[in-house]
Amino acid sequence: MARTRVIGAFAATIAVSVAGLTACKQKDTSQSPIGSAPLKPSALPSASSSAPAEWTLPSVKSEERDEAPDAPHVDGGAFKAGTLSDIGPAGPASASRFGVVMISKRDEVVLAPPGKTKGSFKGITLVASSFAEKAPPPAIAGEYAYFVSNGKLARRRVPTLGPVEVLGDARDHTRVAALPATESRPAAAAFIVNPDKPTGSATAMLWVEGGDIVRLSPDGTGASSVSMAESGGEVLVAVLDGRTGMTPVHVRKVQFVDKRPALGENVVAWVAGPAQPTTELTLLATDKDAWIFSPLERETTRFGLAAVHIGGTPKMGSPVEWRMYPNGVDPAPVAAVHACGRELLVYTRPSTEAPGAEQELHLAASGDSGLESSDVLAKAPGIQALTASGDADSLLVVYGHSSRTWALSVPCPHPPKSK
């Protein structure tokens, strides 16, 4: 296990849930709700027991190993927790360059902007009943927040607020991955839809602004979590087909020709063990390299963070490196972010092997050979969700504890000066 530096201990939480959809405009960033019908949620997604009969799981063998001990900080710098801000009640919340973005039950965008003190953020005024506790955080891409509400994929502009835009059908209680528009491609969002028949499986889809919705999941496969990242001018999409037995991890490239998506080959990069309904995967990519991170069981009595190295081109049976945890934890949120000039991973893990032990919030940089040593930024029981955003000077981590939403600023470390 790589060395871990303990920097500080703080408390915080984000318990989140999804809510009703409205087409009304919002005039205030943090005040009175706009009326709409309340959400009538469907049942929580669950891991399936096997793949549909028409799809055969390929024979995939990945080399799996424990990570090398004492992976150093390449630049010699350690991350240290900065200012902790109490944002308000638990609810679907995400870190962004605008501040902390929350989505209310009425599909309002509620913004907690930066405070007067460097690294601080203002609290919101809405009460706990304004938010649904179990909804996933929205995906922030460009000037939009993407989320699922009342069985619909929706987005809303931040911080210059506009009406709710309904983009298509989607599966309640699932998370959206989104990328902003660039000169070469339009905005895009990967999401999950319900089965089209009672015996079917949920599937992953790709929404592209100005175009059709495209199916990402091959026929006969399912989807329980999606992640998306840009790598070398192309888009990578990873899909977890969570099951109670063997869990395939699908990856494919998406190229844009005349701003229209062209799907690359679907590759089963890894076949993991059992997944839980809350198991998610997270893509972390550079221009020439990419990793998929997912916390899950390695064996019956072992649990850890799996790092699947898919490289510049996805391939079947990609190597897997494990960063083991002292005990299992569910959920075990993870967030990838580009900040401080590097690709970073924020994740939670139990502090000890004791049942019910406090969770630690870890931050590690990604190097050429995988994750470097982590720094512990916070400790809290029951961290339920996690997002991060950053720039060249600092990063913002939004997470939660004890029915509250918290924002932790983390300044970029400076390498020690040579003597």
Coordinates of C-alpha atoms in Angstrom, one line a residue, residues 8-338:
G8 CA -6.0 17.2 8.9
A9 CA -9.4 16.1 10.2
F10 CA -12.6 17.8 9.3
A11 CA -16.3 16.8 9.2
A12 CA -18.7 17.1 6.3
T13 CA -21.5 15.3 4.1
I14 CA -23.5 15.1 1.0
A15 CA -26.5 12.8 1.1
V16 CA -28.3 13.1 -2.2
S17 CA -31.5 12.2 -4.2
V18 CA -33.3 13.1 -7.3
A19 CA -36.3 15.3 -7.7
G20 CA -39.2 16.8 -9.8
L21 CA -38.8 18.5 -13.1
T22 CA -40.1 22.0 -14.1
A23 CA -39.8 24.2 -17.1
C24 CA -40.1 27.4 -15.1
K25 CA -37.3 30.0 -15.1
Q26 CA -35.5 30.8 -11.8
K27 CA -34.7 34.4 -11.0
D28 CA -32.7 33.9 -7.8
T29 CA -29.6 31.7 -7.3
S30 CA -30.3 30.8 -3.7
Q31 CA -33.8 31.7 -2.5
S32 CA -37.5 30.8 -2.9
P33 CA -38.5 27.6 -4.7
I34 CA -40.4 27.6 -8.0
G35 CA -43.5 25.5 -7.9
S36 CA -43.7 22.1 -9.7
A37 CA -45.0 18.6 -9.1
P38 CA -43.0 16.6 -6.6
L39 CA -40.9 13.7 -7.8
K40 CA -42.4 10.2 -7.7
P41 CA -39.2 8.1 -7.6
S42 CA -38.9 4.7 -9.0
A43 CA -37.1 1.9 -7.1
L44 CA -33.3 2.2 -6.7
P45 CA -31.2 0.5 -9.4
S46 CA -29.9 -2.9 -8.5
A47 CA -27.1 -5.1 -9.7
S48 CA -28.3 -7.8 -12.0
S49 CA -27.4 -11.4 -11.5
S50 CA -26.2 -12.1 -15.1
A51 CA -26.1 -10.7 -18.6
P52 CA -29.1 -11.1 -20.9
A53 CA -29.1 -14.3 -22.8
E54 CA -28.3 -12.8 -26.2
W55 CA -24.8 -11.5 -25.1
T56 CA -21.9 -13.7 -24.1
L57 CA -19.3 -12.4 -21.7
P58 CA -16.0 -12.7 -23.5
S59 CA -13.1 -14.6 -21.9
V60 CA -11.1 -11.7 -20.4
K61 CA -8.1 -12.1 -18.2
S62 CA -6.4 -9.1 -16.6
E63 CA -3.2 -9.1 -14.7
E64 CA -4.1 -8.0 -11.2
R65 CA -1.6 -7.0 -8.5
D66 CA -1.3 -4.9 -5.3
E67 CA 0.3 -1.5 -6.0
A68 CA 3.9 -1.0 -5.2
P69 CA 4.6 0.2 -1.6
D70 CA 5.5 3.8 -0.8
A71 CA 4.8 5.4 -4.2
P72 CA 6.3 8.9 -3.7
H73 CA 5.1 12.3 -4.6
V74 CA 6.9 13.0 -7.9
D75 CA 7.1 16.7 -7.3
G76 CA 7.9 16.4 -3.6
G77 CA 4.8 18.4 -2.6
A78 CA 2.0 17.3 -0.3
F79 CA -1.6 18.6 -0.4
K80 CA -2.9 20.2 2.8
A81 CA -6.5 21.0 3.6
G82 CA -7.5 24.6 3.5
T83 CA -10.8 26.3 4.5
L84 CA -13.8 24.2 5.3
S85 CA -17.2 25.8 4.6
D86 CA -20.6 24.6 5.8
I87 CA -22.8 25.1 2.7
G88 CA -26.2 23.9 4.0
P89 CA -28.4 20.9 4.1
A90 CA -27.6 17.6 2.4
G91 CA -28.6 17.5 -1.2
P92 CA -27.3 16.8 -4.7
A93 CA -24.2 19.1 -4.8
S94 CA -21.2 19.5 -7.1
A95 CA -18.0 21.5 -7.0
S96 CA -17.6 23.9 -9.9
R97 CA -15.7 27.0 -11.0
F98 CA -18.7 29.0 -10.0
G99 CA -18.9 27.6 -6.5
V100 CA -21.0 24.8 -5.0
V101 CA -23.9 24.0 -7.3
M102 CA -27.0 22.2 -5.8
I103 CA -30.2 21.0 -7.3
S104 CA -33.4 21.4 -5.3
K105 CA -36.5 19.2 -5.4
R106 CA -38.1 21.8 -7.8
D107 CA -35.1 21.5 -10.2
E108 CA -33.7 24.9 -9.1
V109 CA -30.0 25.6 -9.5
V110 CA -28.9 26.8 -6.1
L111 CA -25.4 28.4 -6.0
A112 CA -23.1 28.8 -3.1
P113 CA -20.6 31.3 -4.4
P114 CA -17.1 32.1 -3.0
G115 CA -17.0 34.0 0.2
K116 CA -15.0 37.1 1.2
T117 CA -12.2 35.0 2.8
K118 CA -10.0 33.2 0.3
G119 CA -11.0 29.6 0.0
S120 CA -14.4 30.1 1.7
F121 CA -17.9 29.7 0.3
K122 CA -21.2 31.3 1.3
G123 CA -23.9 29.1 2.7
I124 CA -27.3 28.7 1.2
T125 CA -30.6 29.7 2.8
L126 CA -33.0 26.9 1.6
V127 CA -34.0 24.4 4.3
A128 CA -33.4 20.7 4.3
S129 CA -36.8 19.8 3.0
S130 CA -36.0 21.7 -0.2
F131 CA -33.5 19.0 -1.2
A132 CA -33.8 15.2 -1.9
E133 CA -31.1 13.5 0.1
K134 CA -30.3 10.5 -2.0
A135 CA -29.9 12.1 -5.5
P136 CA -26.5 11.9 -7.2
P137 CA -24.6 15.1 -7.7
P138 CA -25.2 16.9 -10.9
A139 CA -22.5 16.8 -13.6
I140 CA -21.1 20.3 -14.3
A141 CA -19.9 20.8 -17.8
G142 CA -19.2 24.3 -19.2
E143 CA -22.0 26.5 -18.0
Y144 CA -24.6 23.7 -17.5
A145 CA -25.6 21.4 -14.7
Y146 CA -26.8 18.0 -16.0
F147 CA -29.0 15.8 -13.8
V148 CA -31.8 13.2 -13.8
S149 CA -35.2 14.2 -12.5
N150 CA -38.5 12.4 -12.6
G151 CA -37.3 10.0 -15.2
K152 CA -35.8 12.6 -17.5
L153 CA -32.3 13.8 -18.4
A154 CA -32.2 17.5 -17.9
R155 CA -29.8 20.4 -17.8
R156 CA -29.9 24.0 -16.5
R157 CA -27.5 26.9 -17.1
V158 CA -25.2 28.0 -14.3
P159 CA -24.7 30.7 -13.1
T160 CA -26.8 32.8 -15.6
L161 CA -30.0 30.8 -14.9
G162 CA -32.4 29.7 -17.6
P163 CA -35.2 27.3 -18.0
V164 CA -34.9 23.5 -17.4
E165 CA -34.1 21.8 -20.7
V166 CA -35.4 18.2 -21.0
L167 CA -33.0 16.2 -23.1
G168 CA -34.5 12.7 -23.0
D169 CA -35.7 9.8 -20.9
A170 CA -33.4 8.6 -18.1
R171 CA -33.2 6.3 -15.1
D172 CA -33.9 7.8 -11.8
H173 CA -31.2 7.6 -9.1
T174 CA -28.4 7.4 -11.6
R175 CA -25.5 9.7 -12.3
V176 CA -24.8 11.7 -15.4
A177 CA -21.3 12.3 -17.0
A178 CA -21.0 15.3 -19.2
L179 CA -18.4 17.3 -21.3
P180 CA -18.7 20.9 -22.5
A181 CA -18.8 21.9 -26.1
T182 CA -15.5 22.6 -27.9
E183 CA -14.5 23.9 -31.3
S184 CA -14.5 20.4 -32.6
R185 CA -17.5 18.8 -30.9
P186 CA -20.8 19.8 -29.3
A187 CA -21.7 19.3 -25.7
A188 CA -22.3 15.6 -24.7
A189 CA -23.7 13.7 -21.8
A190 CA -23.6 10.0 -21.0
F191 CA -26.4 8.6 -19.0
I192 CA -28.5 5.5 -18.2
V193 CA -32.0 4.6 -19.3
N194 CA -34.5 2.1 -18.0
P195 CA -35.0 -1.3 -19.7
D196 CA -37.3 -1.3 -22.7
K197 CA -38.9 -4.4 -21.5
P198 CA -39.6 -6.0 -18.0
T199 CA -36.9 -8.6 -18.4
G200 CA -34.3 -6.3 -20.0
S201 CA -31.4 -4.4 -18.5
A202 CA -30.8 -0.7 -18.0
T203 CA -28.5 0.7 -20.8
A204 CA -26.0 3.5 -21.3
M205 CA -26.8 6.2 -23.8
L206 CA -25.0 9.3 -25.3
W207 CA -26.8 12.6 -25.8
V208 CA -25.1 15.0 -28.2
E209 CA -26.3 18.6 -28.5
G210 CA -28.0 19.1 -31.8
G211 CA -28.0 15.4 -32.7
D212 CA -29.7 12.1 -31.9
I213 CA -29.3 10.1 -28.8
V214 CA -27.0 7.2 -29.4
R215 CA -26.9 3.9 -27.6
L216 CA -23.5 3.1 -26.0
S217 CA -24.2 -0.3 -24.5
P218 CA -23.9 -3.2 -26.9
D219 CA -27.1 -5.2 -27.5
G220 CA -27.7 -7.6 -24.6
T221 CA -25.5 -5.8 -22.1
G222 CA -26.5 -3.6 -19.2
A223 CA -25.3 -0.5 -17.4
S224 CA -25.3 0.7 -13.8
S225 CA -22.6 3.5 -13.9
V226 CA -21.1 5.7 -16.6
S227 CA -18.1 8.0 -16.8
M228 CA -16.7 10.1 -19.6
A229 CA -13.4 12.0 -20.2
E230 CA -11.5 13.7 -23.0
S231 CA -8.2 12.2 -24.0
G232 CA -6.0 13.4 -26.9
G233 CA -8.9 15.1 -28.7
E234 CA -11.1 12.0 -28.4
V235 CA -13.8 11.1 -25.9
L236 CA -13.6 8.0 -23.8
V237 CA -16.7 6.5 -22.2
A238 CA -16.6 3.8 -19.6
V239 CA -19.7 1.8 -18.6
L240 CA -20.0 -0.5 -15.5
D241 CA -22.4 -3.4 -16.0
G242 CA -22.9 -4.1 -12.3
R243 CA -23.8 -7.6 -11.4
T244 CA -23.9 -9.8 -8.3
G245 CA -21.5 -12.2 -10.0
M246 CA -18.9 -11.1 -12.6
T247 CA -19.1 -7.4 -13.5
P248 CA -17.9 -6.3 -17.0
V249 CA -16.3 -2.9 -17.5
H250 CA -16.9 -1.6 -21.0
V251 CA -14.8 1.1 -22.7
R252 CA -15.0 2.7 -26.1
K253 CA -13.7 5.8 -27.9
V254 CA -16.1 8.3 -29.4
Q255 CA -14.8 10.5 -32.3
F256 CA -16.6 13.4 -33.7
V257 CA -16.8 13.9 -37.5
D258 CA -18.5 17.1 -38.6
K259 CA -19.6 17.3 -34.9
R260 CA -21.4 14.0 -35.2
P261 CA -20.5 11.1 -32.9
A262 CA -18.8 8.0 -34.4
L263 CA -18.6 5.2 -31.9
G264 CA -15.4 3.1 -31.7
E265 CA -15.2 -0.6 -30.9
N266 CA -16.7 -1.6 -27.5
V267 CA -13.9 -3.2 -25.4
V268 CA -14.4 -5.2 -22.2
A269 CA -11.3 -3.8 -20.4
W270 CA -11.8 -5.8 -17.2
V271 CA -14.2 -8.3 -15.6
A272 CA -14.6 -7.4 -11.9
G273 CA -16.2 -9.3 -9.1
P274 CA -19.6 -8.6 -7.5
A275 CA -20.9 -5.0 -7.6
Q276 CA -23.3 -3.2 -5.3
P277 CA -26.1 -0.9 -6.5
T278 CA -24.0 2.1 -5.4
T279 CA -20.8 0.9 -7.1
E280 CA -19.5 3.5 -9.6
L281 CA -16.6 3.9 -11.9
T282 CA -14.5 7.0 -12.6
L283 CA -12.4 7.8 -15.7
L284 CA -9.1 9.8 -15.3
A285 CA -7.4 10.7 -18.5
T286 CA -4.5 12.6 -20.0
D287 CA -3.7 13.3 -23.6
K288 CA -2.0 9.9 -24.0
D289 CA -3.1 7.8 -21.1
A290 CA -6.2 6.8 -19.1
W291 CA -7.3 4.9 -16.0
I292 CA -10.6 3.7 -14.7
F293 CA -11.1 3.7 -10.9
S294 CA -13.7 1.7 -9.0
P295 CA -13.9 0.7 -5.4
L296 CA -15.3 -2.8 -4.9
E297 CA -14.7 -6.3 -3.5
R298 CA -11.5 -8.0 -4.6
E299 CA -12.3 -11.2 -2.7
T300 CA -15.0 -12.1 -0.2
T301 CA -13.0 -10.5 2.7
R302 CA -11.0 -7.9 0.8
F303 CA -12.0 -4.5 -0.5
G304 CA -10.1 -1.8 -2.3
L305 CA -9.8 0.8 -5.1
A306 CA -9.2 -0.9 -8.4
A307 CA -7.2 1.1 -11.0
V308 CA -7.7 -0.3 -14.5
H309 CA -4.9 1.0 -16.8
I310 CA -6.6 1.3 -20.2
G311 CA -3.8 3.4 -21.7
G312 CA -4.2 5.5 -24.9
T313 CA -6.2 2.8 -26.7
P314 CA -8.7 0.6 -24.8
K315 CA -7.8 -3.1 -24.9
M316 CA -9.3 -6.3 -23.6
G317 CA -7.9 -7.5 -20.3
S318 CA -6.2 -4.3 -19.2
P319 CA -3.9 -4.6 -16.2
V320 CA -5.4 -3.8 -12.8
E321 CA -3.6 -2.4 -9.7
W322 CA -5.3 -2.5 -6.3
R323 CA -5.0 0.0 -3.5
M324 CA -6.5 -2.0 -0.7
Y325 CA -8.7 -0.6 2.1
P326 CA -8.6 -1.7 5.7
N327 CA -12.3 -2.7 5.4
G328 CA -15.2 -2.5 3.0
V329 CA -17.3 0.6 2.7
D330 CA -20.5 1.3 0.8
P331 CA -20.8 3.8 -0.8
A332 CA -17.2 4.6 -1.5
P333 CA -17.3 7.8 -3.6
V334 CA -14.4 8.8 -6.0
A335 CA -13.8 11.9 -8.0
A336 CA -11.3 12.8 -10.7
V337 CA -10.2 16.4 -11.3
H338 CA -7.6 18.3 -13.3

